[in-house]
CSV table of C-alpha atoms in Angstrom, one decimal:
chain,number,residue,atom,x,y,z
A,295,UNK,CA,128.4,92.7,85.0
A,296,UNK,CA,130.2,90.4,82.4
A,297,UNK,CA,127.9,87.7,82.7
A,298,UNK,CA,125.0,90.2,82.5
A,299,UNK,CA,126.3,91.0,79.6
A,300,UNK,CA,126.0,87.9,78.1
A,301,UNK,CA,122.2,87.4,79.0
A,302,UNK,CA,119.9,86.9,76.1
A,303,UNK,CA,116.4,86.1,77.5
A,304,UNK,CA,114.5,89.7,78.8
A,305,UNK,CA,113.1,88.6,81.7
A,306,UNK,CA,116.6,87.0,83.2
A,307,UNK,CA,118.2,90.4,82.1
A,308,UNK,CA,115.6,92.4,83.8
A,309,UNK,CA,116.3,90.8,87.0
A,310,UNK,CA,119.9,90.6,87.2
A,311,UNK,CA,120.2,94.5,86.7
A,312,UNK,CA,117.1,95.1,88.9
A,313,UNK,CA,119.0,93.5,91.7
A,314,UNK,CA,122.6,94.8,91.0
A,315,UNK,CA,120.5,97.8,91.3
A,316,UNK,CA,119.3,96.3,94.8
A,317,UNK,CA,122.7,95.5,95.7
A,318,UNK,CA,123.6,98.6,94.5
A,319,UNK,CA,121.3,100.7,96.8
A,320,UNK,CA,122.3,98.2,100.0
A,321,UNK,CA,125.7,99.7,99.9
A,322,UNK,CA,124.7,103.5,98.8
A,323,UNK,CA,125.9,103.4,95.3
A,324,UNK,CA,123.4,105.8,94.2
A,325,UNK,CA,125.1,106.4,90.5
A,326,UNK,CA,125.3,102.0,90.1
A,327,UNK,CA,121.6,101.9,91.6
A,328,UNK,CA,120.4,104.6,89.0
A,329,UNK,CA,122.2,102.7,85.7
A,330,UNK,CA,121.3,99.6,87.0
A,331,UNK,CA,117.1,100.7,87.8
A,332,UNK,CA,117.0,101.7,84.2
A,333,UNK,CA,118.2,99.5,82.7
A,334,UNK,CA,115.9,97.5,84.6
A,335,UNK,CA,113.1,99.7,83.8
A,336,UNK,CA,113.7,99.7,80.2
A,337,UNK,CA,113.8,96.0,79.6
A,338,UNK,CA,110.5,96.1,81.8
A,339,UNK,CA,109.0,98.3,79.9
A,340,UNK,CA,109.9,96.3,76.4
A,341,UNK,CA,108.9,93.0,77.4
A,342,UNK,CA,106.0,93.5,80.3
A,343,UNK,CA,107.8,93.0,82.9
A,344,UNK,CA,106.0,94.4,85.8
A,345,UNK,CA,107.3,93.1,88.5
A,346,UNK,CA,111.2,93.7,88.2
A,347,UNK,CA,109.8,97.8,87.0
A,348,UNK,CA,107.7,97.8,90.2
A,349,UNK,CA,111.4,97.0,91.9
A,350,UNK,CA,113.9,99.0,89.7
A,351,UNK,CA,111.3,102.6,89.9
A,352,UNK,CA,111.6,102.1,94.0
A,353,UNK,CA,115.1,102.2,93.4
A,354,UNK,CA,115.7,104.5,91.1
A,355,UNK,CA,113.7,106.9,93.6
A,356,UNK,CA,116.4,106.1,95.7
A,357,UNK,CA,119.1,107.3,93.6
A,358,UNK,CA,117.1,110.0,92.5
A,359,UNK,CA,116.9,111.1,96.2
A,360,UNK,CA,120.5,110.8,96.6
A,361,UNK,CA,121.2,113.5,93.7
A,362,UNK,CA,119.5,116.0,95.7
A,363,UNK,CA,115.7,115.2,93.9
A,364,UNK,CA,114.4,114.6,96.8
A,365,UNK,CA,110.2,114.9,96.2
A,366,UNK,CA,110.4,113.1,92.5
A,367,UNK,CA,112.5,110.3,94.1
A,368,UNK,CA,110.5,109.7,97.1
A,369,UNK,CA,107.1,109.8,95.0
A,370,UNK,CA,109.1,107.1,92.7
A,371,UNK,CA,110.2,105.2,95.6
A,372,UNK,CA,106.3,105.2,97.2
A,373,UNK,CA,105.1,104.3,93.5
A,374,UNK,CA,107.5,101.3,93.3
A,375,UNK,CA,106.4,100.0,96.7
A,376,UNK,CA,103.0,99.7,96.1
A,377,UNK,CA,103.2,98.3,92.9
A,378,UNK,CA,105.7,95.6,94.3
A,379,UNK,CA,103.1,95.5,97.7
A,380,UNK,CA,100.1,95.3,94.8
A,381,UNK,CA,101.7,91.9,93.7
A,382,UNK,CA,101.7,90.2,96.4
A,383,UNK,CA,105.2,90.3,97.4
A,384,UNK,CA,106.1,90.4,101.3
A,385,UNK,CA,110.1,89.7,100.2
A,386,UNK,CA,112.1,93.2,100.5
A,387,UNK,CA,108.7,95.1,101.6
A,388,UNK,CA,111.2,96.4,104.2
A,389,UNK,CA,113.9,97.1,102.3
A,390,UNK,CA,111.6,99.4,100.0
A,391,UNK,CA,109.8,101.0,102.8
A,392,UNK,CA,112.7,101.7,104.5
A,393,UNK,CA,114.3,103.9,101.5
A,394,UNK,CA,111.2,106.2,102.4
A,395,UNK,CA,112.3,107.4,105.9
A,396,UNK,CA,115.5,109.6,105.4
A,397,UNK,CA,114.0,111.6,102.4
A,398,UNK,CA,110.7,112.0,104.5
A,399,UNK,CA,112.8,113.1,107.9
A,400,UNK,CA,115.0,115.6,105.4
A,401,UNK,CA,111.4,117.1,104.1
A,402,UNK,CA,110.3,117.0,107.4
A,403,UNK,CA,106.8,114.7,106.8
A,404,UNK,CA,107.5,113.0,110.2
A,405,UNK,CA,104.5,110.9,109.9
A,406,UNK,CA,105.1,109.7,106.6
A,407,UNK,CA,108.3,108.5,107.8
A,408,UNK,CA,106.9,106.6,110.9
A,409,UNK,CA,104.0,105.0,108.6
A,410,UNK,CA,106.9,103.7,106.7
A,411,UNK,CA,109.1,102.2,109.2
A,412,UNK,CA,105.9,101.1,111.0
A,413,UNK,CA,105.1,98.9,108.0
A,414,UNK,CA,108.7,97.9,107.6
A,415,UNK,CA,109.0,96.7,111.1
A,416,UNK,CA,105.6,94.8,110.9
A,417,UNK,CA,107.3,93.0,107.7
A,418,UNK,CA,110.4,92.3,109.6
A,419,UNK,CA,108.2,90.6,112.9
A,420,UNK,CA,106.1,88.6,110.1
A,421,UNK,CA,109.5,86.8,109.4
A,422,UNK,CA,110.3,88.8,106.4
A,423,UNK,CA,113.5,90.6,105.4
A,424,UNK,CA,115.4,89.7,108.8
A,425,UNK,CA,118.4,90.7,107.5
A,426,UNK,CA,117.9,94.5,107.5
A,427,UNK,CA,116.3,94.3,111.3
A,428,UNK,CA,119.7,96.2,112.4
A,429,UNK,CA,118.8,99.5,109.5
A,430,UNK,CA,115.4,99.7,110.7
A,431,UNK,CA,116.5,100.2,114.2
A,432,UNK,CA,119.0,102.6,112.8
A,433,UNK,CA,116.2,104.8,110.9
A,434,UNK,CA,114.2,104.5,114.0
A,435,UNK,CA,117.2,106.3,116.4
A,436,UNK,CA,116.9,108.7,113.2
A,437,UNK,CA,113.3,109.6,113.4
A,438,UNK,CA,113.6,109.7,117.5
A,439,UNK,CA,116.5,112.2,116.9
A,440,UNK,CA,114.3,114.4,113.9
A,441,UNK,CA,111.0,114.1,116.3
A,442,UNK,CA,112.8,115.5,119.6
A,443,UNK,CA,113.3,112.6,121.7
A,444,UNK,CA,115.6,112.6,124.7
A,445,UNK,CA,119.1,111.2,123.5
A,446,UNK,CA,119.0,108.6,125.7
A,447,UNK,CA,116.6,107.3,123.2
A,448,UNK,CA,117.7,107.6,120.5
A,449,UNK,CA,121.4,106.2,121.3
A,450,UNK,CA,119.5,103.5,122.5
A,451,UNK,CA,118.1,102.9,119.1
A,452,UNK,CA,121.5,102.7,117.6
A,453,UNK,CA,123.2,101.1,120.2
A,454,UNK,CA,120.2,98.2,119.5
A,455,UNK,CA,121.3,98.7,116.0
A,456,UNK,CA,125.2,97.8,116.2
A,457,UNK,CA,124.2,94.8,118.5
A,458,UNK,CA,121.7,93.4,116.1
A,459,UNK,CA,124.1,94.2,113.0
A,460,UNK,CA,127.4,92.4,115.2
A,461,UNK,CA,125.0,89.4,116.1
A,462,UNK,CA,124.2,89.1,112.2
A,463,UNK,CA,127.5,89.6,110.8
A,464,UNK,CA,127.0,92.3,109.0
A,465,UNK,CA,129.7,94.8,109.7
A,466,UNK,CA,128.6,97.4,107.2
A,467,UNK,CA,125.5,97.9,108.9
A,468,UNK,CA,126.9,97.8,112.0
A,469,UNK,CA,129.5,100.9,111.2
A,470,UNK,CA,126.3,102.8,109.5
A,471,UNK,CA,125.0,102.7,112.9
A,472,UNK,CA,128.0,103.7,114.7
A,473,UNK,CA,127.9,106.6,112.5
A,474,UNK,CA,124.5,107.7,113.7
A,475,UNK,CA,125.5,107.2,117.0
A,476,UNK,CA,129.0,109.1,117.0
A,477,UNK,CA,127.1,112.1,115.6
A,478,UNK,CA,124.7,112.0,118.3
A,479,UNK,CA,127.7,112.2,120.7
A,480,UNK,CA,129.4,114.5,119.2
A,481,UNK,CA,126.5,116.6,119.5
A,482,UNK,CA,126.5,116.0,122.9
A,483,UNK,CA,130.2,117.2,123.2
A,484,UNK,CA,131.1,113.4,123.9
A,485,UNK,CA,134.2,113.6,121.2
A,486,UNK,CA,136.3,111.4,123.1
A,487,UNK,CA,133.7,108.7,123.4
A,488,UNK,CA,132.4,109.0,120.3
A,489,UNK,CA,135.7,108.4,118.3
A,490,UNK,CA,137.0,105.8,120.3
A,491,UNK,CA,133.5,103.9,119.6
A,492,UNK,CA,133.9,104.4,115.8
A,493,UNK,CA,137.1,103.6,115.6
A,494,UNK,CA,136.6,100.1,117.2
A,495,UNK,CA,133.7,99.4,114.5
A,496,UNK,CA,136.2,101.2,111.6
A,497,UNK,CA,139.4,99.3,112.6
A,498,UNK,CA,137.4,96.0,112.1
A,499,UNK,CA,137.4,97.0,108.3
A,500,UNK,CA,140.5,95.5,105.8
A,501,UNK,CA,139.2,96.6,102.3
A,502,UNK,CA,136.1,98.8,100.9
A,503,UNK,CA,137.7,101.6,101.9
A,504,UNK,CA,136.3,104.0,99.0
A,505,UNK,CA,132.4,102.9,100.0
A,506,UNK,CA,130.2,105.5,101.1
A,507,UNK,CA,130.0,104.0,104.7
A,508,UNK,CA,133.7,103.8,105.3
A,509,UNK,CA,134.3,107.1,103.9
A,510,UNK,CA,131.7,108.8,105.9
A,511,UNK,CA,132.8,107.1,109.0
A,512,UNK,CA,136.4,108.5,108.1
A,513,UNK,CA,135.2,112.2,107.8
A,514,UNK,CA,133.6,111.7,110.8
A,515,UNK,CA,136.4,110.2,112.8
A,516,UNK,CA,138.5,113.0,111.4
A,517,UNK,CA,135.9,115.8,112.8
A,518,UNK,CA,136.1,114.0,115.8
A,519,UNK,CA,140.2,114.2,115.8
């Protein structure tokens, strides 16, 4: 943020908060995302900027979503996608689309939701975006569970999740999925399974204890106690 601070020139200004905002979202920091987006969208706005206020509305949708405002975000984040998709831009298609699924499985549009992994997962196979592969097949166990599929399934779907996450290195997404998967268990009555699962993932962690992941991983492990 320092050295944000000390940016003159708009355009360079608009994109370093437009992806702190990015960033921001990755590791559900909906209040950072939010400051950041605007910020974003204001310099945007100034100086014609289209492109980084095609990025930070998607992600102030997000945030938006995340403070309960759930139809005004989602129309933002949907708004922001196509205006990034309208430039030409294949580069974190699947990041955007993906921010569509949860808000559409909590307002039930089912179909909205699969359109919008369906697209993310076609950007992912073009070679795009490989690095969220392991969330997609997270929101996909997610939109198995919300459209009634057997739990085999779905567990399946985050199982594939944690591998793809482990074989990328990317631990956060990797607990995220373990998440999804201990609530399924626990649902299942599989308590002792489903904490000695997350603890494995959780145990991996040293620091970033106050993140959203890790403290949602610790309420659950404590439900799970």
């Amino acid at each position: 943020n320092s050295l944000v601070q000390s940016m003159t020139h708009p355009s360079s200004l608009a994109y370093a908060h437009a992806h702190l905002a990015l960033l921001a979202c990755a590791r559900l920091d909906a209040q950072a995302a939010r400051d950041q987006a605007e910020a974003a969208l204001r310099l945007g706005q100034l100086h014609g900027l289209p492109m980084w206020s095609a990025m930070a509305k998607a992600l102030r949708g997000w945030a938006l979503t995340q403070r309960g405002e759930v139809a005004q975000g989602l129309a933002q984040i949907e708004e922001g996608t196509a205006l990034w998709q309208d430039r030409g831009f294949q580069h974190f298609m699947a990041f955007f689309l993906s921010l569509q699924v949860e808000p559409c499985l909590e307002t039930q549009k089912l179909e909205k939701a699969a359109a919008a992994l369906s697209a993310a997962g076609a950007v992912v196979e073009s070679g795009t975006d490989r690095y969220w592969v392991a969330e997609l097949h997270r929101l996909r166990g997610e939109l198995l569970r919300a459209q009634g599929s057997g739990p085999g399934r779905v567990a399946a779907s985050f199982r594939q999740a944690m591998d793809v996450a482990l074989q990328y290195g990317a631990r956060m997404l990797e607990l995220r999925a373990a998440v999804s998967l201990a609530r399924l268990w626990q649902s299942q009555g599989r308590r002792g399974a489903a904490w000695e699962m997350l603890a494995e993932v959780y145990g991996w962690f040293e620091e970033g204890f106050e993140t959203p992941d890790l403290r949602a991983a610790r309420a659950v492990l404590r439900s799970l106690a």
